Short mmCIF file of C-alpha atoms and ligand atoms in Angstrom, two decimals:
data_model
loop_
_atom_site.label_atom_id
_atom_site.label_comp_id
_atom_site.label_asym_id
_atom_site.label_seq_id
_atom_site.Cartn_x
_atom_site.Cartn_y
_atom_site.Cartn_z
CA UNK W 1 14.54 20.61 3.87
CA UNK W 2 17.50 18.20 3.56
CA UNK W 3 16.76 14.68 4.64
CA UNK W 4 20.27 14.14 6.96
CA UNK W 5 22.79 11.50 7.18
CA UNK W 6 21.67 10.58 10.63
CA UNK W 7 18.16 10.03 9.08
CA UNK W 8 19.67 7.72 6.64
CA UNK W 9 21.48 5.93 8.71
CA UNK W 10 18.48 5.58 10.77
CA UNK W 11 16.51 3.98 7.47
CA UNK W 12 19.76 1.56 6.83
CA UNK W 13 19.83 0.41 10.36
CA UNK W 14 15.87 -0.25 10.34
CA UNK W 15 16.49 -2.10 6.64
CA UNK W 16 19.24 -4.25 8.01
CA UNK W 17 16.63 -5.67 10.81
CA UNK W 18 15.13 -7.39 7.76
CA UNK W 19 18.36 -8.38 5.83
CA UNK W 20 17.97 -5.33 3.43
CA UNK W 21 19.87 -2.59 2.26
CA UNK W 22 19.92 0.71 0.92
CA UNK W 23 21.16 0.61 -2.60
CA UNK W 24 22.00 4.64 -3.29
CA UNK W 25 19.80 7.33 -4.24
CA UNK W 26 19.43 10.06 -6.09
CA UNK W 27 17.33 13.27 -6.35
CA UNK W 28 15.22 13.61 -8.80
CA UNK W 29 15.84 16.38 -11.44
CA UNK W 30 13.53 19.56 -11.33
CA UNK W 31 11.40 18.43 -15.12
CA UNK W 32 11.43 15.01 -14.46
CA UNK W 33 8.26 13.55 -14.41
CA UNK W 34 9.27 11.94 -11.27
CA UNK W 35 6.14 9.39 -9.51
CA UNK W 36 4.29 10.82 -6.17
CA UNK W 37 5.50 11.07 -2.73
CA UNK W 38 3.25 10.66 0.53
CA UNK W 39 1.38 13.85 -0.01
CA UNK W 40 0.51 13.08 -3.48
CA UNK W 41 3.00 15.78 -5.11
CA UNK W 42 6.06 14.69 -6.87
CA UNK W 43 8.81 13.07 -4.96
CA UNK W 44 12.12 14.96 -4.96
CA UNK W 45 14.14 11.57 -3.97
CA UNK W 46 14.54 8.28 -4.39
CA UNK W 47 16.20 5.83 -1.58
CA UNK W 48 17.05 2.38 -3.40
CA UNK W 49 16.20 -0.97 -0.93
CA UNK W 50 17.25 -4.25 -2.34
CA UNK W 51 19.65 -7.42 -1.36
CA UNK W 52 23.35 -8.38 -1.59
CA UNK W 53 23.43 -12.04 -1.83
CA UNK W 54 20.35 -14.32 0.04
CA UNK W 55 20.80 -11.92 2.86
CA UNK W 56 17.35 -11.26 3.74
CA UNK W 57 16.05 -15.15 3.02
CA UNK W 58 16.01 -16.17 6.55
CA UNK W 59 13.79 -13.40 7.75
CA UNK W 60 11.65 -13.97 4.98
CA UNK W 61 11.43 -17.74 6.01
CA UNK W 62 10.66 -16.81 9.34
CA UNK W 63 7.89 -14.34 8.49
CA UNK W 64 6.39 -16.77 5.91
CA UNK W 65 6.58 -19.56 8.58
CA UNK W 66 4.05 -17.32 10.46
CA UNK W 67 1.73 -16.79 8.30
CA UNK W 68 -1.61 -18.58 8.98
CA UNK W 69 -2.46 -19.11 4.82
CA UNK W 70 -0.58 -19.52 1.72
CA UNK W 71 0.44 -16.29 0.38
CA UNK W 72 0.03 -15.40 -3.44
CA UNK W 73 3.71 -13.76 -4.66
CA UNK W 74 5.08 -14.29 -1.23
CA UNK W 75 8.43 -12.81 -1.35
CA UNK W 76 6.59 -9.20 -2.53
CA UNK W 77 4.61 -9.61 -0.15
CA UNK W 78 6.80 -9.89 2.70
CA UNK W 79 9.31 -6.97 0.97
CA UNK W 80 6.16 -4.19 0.67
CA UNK W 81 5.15 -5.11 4.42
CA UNK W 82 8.79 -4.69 5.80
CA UNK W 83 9.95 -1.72 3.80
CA UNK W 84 6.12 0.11 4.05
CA UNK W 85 6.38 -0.02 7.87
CA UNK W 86 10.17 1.66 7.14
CA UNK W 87 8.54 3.98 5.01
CA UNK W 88 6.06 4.74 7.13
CA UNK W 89 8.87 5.50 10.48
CA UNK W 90 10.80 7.98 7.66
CA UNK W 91 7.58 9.48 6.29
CA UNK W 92 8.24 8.05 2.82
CA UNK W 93 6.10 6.19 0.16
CA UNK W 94 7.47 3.10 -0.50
CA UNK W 95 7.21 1.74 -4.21
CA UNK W 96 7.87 -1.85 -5.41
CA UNK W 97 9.62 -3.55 -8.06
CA UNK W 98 6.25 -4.91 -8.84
CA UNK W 99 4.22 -2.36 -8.33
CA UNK W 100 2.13 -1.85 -11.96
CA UNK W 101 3.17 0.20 -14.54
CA UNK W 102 6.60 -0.81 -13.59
CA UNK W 103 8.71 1.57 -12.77
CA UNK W 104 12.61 1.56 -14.11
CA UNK W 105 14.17 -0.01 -11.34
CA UNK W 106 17.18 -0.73 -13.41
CA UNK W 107 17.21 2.68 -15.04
CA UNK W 108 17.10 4.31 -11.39
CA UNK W 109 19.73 1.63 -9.85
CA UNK W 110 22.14 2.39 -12.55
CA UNK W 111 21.85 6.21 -11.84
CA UNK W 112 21.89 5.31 -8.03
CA UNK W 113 25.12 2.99 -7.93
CA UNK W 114 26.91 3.80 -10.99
CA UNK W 115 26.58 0.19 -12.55
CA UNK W 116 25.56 -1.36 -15.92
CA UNK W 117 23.48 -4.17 -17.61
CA UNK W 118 25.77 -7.72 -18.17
CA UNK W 119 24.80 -9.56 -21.25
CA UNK W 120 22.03 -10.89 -18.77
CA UNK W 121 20.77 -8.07 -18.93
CA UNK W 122 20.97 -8.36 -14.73
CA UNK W 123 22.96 -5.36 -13.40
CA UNK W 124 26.59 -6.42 -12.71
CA UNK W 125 27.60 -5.32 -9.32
CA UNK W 126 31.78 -4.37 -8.84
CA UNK W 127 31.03 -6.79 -5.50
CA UNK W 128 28.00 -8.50 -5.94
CA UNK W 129 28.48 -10.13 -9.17
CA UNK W 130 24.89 -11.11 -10.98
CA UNK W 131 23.73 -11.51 -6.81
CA UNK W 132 21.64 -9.07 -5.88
CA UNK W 133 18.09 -7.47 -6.30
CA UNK W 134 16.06 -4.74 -5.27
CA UNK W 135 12.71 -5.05 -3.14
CA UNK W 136 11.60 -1.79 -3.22
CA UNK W 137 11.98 2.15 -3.23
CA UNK W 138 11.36 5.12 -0.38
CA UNK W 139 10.29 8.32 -1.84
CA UNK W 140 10.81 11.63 -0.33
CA UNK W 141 9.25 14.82 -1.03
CA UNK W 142 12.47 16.41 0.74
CA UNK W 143 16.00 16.64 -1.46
CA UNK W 144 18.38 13.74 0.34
CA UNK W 145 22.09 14.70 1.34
CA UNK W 146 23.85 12.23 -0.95
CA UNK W 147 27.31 11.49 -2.06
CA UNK W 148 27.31 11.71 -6.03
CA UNK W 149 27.84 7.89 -7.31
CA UNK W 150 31.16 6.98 -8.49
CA UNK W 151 31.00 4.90 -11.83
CA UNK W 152 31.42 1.37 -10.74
CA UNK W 153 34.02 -0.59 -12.37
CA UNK W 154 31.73 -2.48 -14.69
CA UNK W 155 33.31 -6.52 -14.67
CA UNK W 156 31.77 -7.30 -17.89
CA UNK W 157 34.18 -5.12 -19.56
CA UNK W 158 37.42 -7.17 -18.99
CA UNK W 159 35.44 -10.49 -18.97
CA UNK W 160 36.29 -12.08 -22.28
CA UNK W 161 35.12 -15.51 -22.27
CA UNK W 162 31.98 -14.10 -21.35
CA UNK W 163 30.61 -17.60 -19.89
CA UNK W 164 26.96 -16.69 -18.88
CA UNK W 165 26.77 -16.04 -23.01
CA UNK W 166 27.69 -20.19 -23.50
CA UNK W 167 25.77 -22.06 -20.88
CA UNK W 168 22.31 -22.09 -21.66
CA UNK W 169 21.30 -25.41 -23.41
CA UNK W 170 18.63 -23.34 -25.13
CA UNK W 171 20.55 -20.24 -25.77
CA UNK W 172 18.11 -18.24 -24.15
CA UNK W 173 20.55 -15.42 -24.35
CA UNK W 174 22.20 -14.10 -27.15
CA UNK W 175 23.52 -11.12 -28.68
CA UNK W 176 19.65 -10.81 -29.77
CA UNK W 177 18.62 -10.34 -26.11
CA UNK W 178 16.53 -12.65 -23.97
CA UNK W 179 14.60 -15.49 -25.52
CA UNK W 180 11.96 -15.21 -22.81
CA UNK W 181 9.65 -18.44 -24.18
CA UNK W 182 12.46 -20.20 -25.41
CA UNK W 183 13.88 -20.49 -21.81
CA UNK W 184 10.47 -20.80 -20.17
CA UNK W 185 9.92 -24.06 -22.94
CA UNK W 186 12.89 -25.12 -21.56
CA UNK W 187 12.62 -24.70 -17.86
CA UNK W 188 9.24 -26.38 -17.46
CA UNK W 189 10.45 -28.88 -19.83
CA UNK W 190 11.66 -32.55 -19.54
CA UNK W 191 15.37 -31.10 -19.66
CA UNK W 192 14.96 -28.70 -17.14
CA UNK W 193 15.20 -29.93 -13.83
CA UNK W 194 19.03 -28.69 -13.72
CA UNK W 195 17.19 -24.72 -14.54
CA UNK W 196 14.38 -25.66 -11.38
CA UNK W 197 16.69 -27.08 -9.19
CA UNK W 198 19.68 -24.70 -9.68
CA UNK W 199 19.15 -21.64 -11.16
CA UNK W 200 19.99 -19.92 -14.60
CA UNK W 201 23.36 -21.71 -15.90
CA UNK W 202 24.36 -18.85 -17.53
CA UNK W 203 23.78 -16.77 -14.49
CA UNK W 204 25.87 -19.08 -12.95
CA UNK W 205 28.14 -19.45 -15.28
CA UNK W 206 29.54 -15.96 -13.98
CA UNK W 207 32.81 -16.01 -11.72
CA UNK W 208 31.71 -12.80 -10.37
CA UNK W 209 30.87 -12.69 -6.90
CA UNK W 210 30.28 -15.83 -5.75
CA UNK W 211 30.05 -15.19 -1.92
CA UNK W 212 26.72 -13.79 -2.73
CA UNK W 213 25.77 -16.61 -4.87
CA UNK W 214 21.81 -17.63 -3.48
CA UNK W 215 22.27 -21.13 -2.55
CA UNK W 216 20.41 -23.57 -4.99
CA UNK W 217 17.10 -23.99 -2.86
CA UNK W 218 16.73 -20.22 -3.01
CA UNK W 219 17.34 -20.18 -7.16
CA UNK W 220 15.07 -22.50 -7.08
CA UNK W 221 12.70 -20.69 -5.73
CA UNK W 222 13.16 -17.50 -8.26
CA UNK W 223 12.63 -19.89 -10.89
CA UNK W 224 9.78 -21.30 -9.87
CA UNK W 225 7.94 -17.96 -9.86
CA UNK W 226 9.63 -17.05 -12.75
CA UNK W 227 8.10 -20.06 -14.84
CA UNK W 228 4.95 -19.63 -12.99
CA UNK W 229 5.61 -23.42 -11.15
C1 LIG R 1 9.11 -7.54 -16.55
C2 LIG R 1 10.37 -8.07 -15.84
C3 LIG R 1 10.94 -9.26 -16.32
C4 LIG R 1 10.45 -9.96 -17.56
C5 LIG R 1 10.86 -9.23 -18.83
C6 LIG R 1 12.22 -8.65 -18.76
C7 LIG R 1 12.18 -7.19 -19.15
N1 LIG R 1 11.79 -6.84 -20.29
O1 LIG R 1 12.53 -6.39 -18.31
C8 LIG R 1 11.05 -11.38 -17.42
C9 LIG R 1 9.95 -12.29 -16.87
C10 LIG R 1 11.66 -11.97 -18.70
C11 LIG R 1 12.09 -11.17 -16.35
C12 LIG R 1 12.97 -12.17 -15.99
C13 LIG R 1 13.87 -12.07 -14.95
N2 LIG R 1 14.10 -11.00 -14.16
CO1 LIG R 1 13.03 -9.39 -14.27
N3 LIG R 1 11.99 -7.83 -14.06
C14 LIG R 1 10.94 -7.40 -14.74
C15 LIG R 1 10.42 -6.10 -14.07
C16 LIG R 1 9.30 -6.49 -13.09
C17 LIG R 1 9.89 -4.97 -14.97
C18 LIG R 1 10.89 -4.57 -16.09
C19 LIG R 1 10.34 -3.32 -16.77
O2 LIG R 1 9.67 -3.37 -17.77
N4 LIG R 1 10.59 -2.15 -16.10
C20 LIG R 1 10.08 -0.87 -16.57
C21 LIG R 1 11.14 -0.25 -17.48
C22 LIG R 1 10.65 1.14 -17.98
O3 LIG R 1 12.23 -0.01 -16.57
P1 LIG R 1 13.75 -0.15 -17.06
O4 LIG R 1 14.62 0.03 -15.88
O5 LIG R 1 13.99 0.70 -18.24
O6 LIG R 1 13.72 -1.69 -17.52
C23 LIG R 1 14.92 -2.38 -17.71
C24 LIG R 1 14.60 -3.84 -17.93
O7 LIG R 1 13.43 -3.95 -18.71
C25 LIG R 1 15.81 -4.31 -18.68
N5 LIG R 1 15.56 -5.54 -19.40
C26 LIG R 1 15.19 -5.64 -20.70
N6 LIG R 1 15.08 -6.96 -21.01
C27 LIG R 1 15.41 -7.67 -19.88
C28 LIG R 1 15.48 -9.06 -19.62
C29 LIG R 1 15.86 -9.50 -18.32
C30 LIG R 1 15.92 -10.97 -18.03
C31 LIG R 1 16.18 -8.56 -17.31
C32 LIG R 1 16.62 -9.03 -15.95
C33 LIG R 1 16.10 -7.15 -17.58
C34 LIG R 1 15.72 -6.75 -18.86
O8 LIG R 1 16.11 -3.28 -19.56
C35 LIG R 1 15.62 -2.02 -19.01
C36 LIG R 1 16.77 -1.08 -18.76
O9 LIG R 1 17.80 -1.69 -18.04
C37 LIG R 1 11.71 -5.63 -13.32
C38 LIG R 1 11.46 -4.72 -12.09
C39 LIG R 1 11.22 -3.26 -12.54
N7 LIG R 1 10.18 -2.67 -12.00
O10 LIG R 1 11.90 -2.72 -13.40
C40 LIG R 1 12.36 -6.98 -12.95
C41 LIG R 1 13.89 -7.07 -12.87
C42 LIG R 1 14.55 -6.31 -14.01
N8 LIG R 1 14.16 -8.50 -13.07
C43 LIG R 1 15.13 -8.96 -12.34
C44 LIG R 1 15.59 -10.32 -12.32
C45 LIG R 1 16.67 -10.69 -11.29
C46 LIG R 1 15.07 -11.28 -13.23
C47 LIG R 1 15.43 -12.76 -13.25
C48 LIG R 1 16.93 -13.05 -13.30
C49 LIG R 1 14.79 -13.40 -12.00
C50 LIG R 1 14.96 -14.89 -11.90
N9 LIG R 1 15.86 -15.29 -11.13
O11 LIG R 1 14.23 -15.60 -12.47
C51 LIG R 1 14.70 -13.27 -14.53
C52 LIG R 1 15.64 -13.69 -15.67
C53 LIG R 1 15.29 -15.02 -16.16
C54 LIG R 1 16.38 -15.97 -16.05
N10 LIG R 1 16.23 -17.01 -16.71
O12 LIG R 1 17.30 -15.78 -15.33
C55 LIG R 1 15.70 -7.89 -11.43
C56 LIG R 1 17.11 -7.42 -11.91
C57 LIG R 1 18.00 -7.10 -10.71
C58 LIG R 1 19.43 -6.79 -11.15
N11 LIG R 1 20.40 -7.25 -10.36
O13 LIG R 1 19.64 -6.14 -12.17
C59 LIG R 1 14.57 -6.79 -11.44
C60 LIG R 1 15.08 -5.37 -11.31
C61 LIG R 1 13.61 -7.13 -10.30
C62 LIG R 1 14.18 -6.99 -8.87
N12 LIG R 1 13.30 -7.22 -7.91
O14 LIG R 1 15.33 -6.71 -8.62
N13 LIG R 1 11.96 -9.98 -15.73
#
């Protein structure tokens, strides 16, 4: 059974209740050792959920306003709740970006939407710049009518300066990769305070899509979990 347009549509319009969207899909190929659906038996498609921009940060406010106790990982939280009970209308499993082992979010985004790692190593959306995320994935144990992905012009191609390589007072990046304890040194450091309060300065360092840009509280935020403050 095909899973139809007008189903997907339905799951886009349930998403967009939350300030999420559907970020392509794919099927899975017929030896792939792809993870389980609802019924237990290998899923035969993938529907991508994530965010454009800090689109989905005032519903999460909202929700976390309501909740009676501090919440450990909040933001997952709130993201598995939302897009389980979508899952759960659709007759999907829903998987998480978090969810342990980790599954290739990345790998399966780049085979979704056609796009490619910056020097970041963050995908580089054509529209979205550095801005954007994913929060989760629907399963299906039907094949999904889907338009095959065009390769997305990939920005960091023409981008010679290459800016978010240059503004890191630690060099965290570099042609070596990501100096993951170098940059945490740094972020919980004495010199940080411009990483806690505003983000990654080589992420924004980026002149791609600003409009999506997450205003500074919200950075501040991702950093904060991301240096475990
Ligand atoms: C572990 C992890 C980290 C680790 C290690 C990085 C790593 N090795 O991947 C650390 C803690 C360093 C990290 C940092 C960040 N991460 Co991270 N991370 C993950 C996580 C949970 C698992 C990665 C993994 O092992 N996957 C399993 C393998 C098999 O899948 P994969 O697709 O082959 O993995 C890819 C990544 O590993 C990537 N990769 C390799 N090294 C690095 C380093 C960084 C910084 C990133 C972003 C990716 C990356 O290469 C692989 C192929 O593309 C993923 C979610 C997921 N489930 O994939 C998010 C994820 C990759 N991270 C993400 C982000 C945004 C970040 C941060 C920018 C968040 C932040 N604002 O703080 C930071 C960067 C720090 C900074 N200063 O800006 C996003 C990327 C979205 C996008 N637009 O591409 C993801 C997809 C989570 C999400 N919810 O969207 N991350």
């Amino acid at each position: 059974m095909i899973l139809s347009r007008g189903t997907i549509e339905g799951i886009a319009a349930a998403l967009a209740a939350h300030g999420l969207i559907l970020r392509g899909g794919f099927r899975f190929a017929s030896d792939e050792a792809a993870p389980a659906g609802l019924s237990g038996a290998p899923a035969k498609s993938a529907l991508l959920v994530g965010q454009a921009g800090a689109a989905p940060w005032p519903h999460f406010q909202r929700w976390l306003e309501g909740q009676p106790h501090p919440i450990a990982n909040p933001l997952d939280t709130w993201s598995c709740e939302m897009i389980g009970a979508v899952a759960q209308e659709f007759g999907a499993r829903a998987v998480s970006p978090s969810d342990r082992p980790y599954l290739p979010f990345q790998q399966w985004a780049m085979r979704a939407e056609g796009l490619k790692p910056s020097p970041l190593d963050i995908l580089m959306h054509p529209q979205y710049g550095l801005w954007h995320a994913y929060r989760g994935a629907l399963l299906f144990e039907e094949e999904i009518f889907l338009p095959e992905p065009r390769e997305a012009i990939h920005l960091c191609d023409t981008c010679v300066e290459k800016p978010c390589m240059k503004s890191c007072p630690v060099d965290a990046y570099s042609a070596e990769g990501f100096a993951h304890q170098a940059c945490l040194a740094h972020v919980r450091g004495a010199n940080g305070s411009p990483c806690r309060t505003g983000g990654c300065l080589d992420r924004n360092a980026c002149p791609y899509g600003a409009d999506y840009r997450y205003p500074a509280e919200i950075q501040a935020f991702y950093i904060a979990a991301f240096a475990g403050l």
